[in-house]
Coordinates of C-alpha atoms in Angstrom, one line a residue:
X826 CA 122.3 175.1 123.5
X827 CA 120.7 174.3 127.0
X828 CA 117.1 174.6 126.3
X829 CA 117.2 171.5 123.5
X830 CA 119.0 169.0 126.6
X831 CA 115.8 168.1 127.7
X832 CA 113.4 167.8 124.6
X833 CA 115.8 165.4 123.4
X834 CA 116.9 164.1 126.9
X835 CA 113.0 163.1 126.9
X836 CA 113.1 161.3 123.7
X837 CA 116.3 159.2 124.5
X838 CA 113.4 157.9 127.2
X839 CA 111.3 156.7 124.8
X840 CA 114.3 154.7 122.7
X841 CA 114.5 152.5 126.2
X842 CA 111.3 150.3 125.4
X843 CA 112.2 150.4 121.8
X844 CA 115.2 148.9 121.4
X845 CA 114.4 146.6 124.8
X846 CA 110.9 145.2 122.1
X847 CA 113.7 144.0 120.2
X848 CA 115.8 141.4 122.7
X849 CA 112.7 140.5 125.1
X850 CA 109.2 139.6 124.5
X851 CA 108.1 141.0 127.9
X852 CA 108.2 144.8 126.7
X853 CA 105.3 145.1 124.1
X854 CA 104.4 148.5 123.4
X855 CA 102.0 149.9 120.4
X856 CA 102.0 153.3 118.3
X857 CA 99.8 154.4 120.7
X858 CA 101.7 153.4 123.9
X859 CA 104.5 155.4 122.7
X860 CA 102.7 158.5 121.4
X861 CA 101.0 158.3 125.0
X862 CA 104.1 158.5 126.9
X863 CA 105.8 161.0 124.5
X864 CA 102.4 163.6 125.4
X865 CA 103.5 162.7 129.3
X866 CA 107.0 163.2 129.0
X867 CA 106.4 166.1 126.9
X868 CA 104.2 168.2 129.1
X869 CA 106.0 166.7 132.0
X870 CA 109.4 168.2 130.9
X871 CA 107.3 171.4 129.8
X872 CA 105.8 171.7 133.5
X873 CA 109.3 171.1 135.2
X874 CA 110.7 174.1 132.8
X875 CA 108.3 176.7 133.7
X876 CA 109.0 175.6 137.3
X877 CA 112.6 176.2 136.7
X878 CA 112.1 179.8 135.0
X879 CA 109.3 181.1 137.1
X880 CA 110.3 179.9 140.9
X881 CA 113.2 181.8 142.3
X882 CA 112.8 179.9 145.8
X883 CA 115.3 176.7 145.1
X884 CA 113.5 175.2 148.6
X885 CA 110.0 175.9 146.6
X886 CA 111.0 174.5 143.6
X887 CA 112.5 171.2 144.7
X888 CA 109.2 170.7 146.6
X889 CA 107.4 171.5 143.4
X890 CA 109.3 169.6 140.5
X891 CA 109.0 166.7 143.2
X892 CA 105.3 166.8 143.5
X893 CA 105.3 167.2 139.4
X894 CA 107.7 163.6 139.2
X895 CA 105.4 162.3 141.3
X896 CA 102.7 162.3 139.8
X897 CA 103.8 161.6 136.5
X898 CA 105.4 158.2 138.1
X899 CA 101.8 158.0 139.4
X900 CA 99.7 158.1 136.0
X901 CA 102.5 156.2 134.3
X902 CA 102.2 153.0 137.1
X903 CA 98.4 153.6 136.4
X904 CA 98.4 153.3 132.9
X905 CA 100.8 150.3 133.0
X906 CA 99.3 148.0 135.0
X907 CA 95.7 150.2 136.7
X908 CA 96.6 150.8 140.5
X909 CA 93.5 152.5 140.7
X910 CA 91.5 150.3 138.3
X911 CA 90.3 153.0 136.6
X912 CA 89.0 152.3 132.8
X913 CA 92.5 153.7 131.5
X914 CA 94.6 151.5 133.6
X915 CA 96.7 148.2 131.4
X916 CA 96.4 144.7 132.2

């Protein structure tokens, strides 16, 4: 019962800028937008689990799982709006 909480804690992320396209114009999002974000959440969640099972430290793997949010906070601000200006970066 525990291991499907966060596939579908995951999704429930993605139904935020879909039902929030539907009461502002200010969220615009594509197909591809969203399959984008699903592949980050996905192997974000999938990275955080193996962290979970594999590191017995708890200090370690609060330091880890941190460092994991991080970054994907990181390339999701880059890909919204281009801190970096890198070609992938949004408008």
């Amino acid at each position: 019962m525990n291991r499907y909480i966060l596939p579908f804690s995951l999704l429930a992320l993605l139904f935020i800028p879909l039902i929030l396209m539907h009461y502002t114009t200010e969220v615009k999002w594509s197909n591809y937008d969203f399959f984008i974000m699903g592949l980050i959440l996905f192997y974000s969640g999938l990275i955080v689990n193996l962290i979970i099972n594999k590191t017995k430290n708890l200090h370690k793997r609060l330091i880890i799982i941190s460092i994991v949010i991080f970054l994907f906070f990181l390339l999701w601000a880059e890909l919204g709006v281009g801190i970096f200006n890198s070609p992938l970066s949004g408008n």
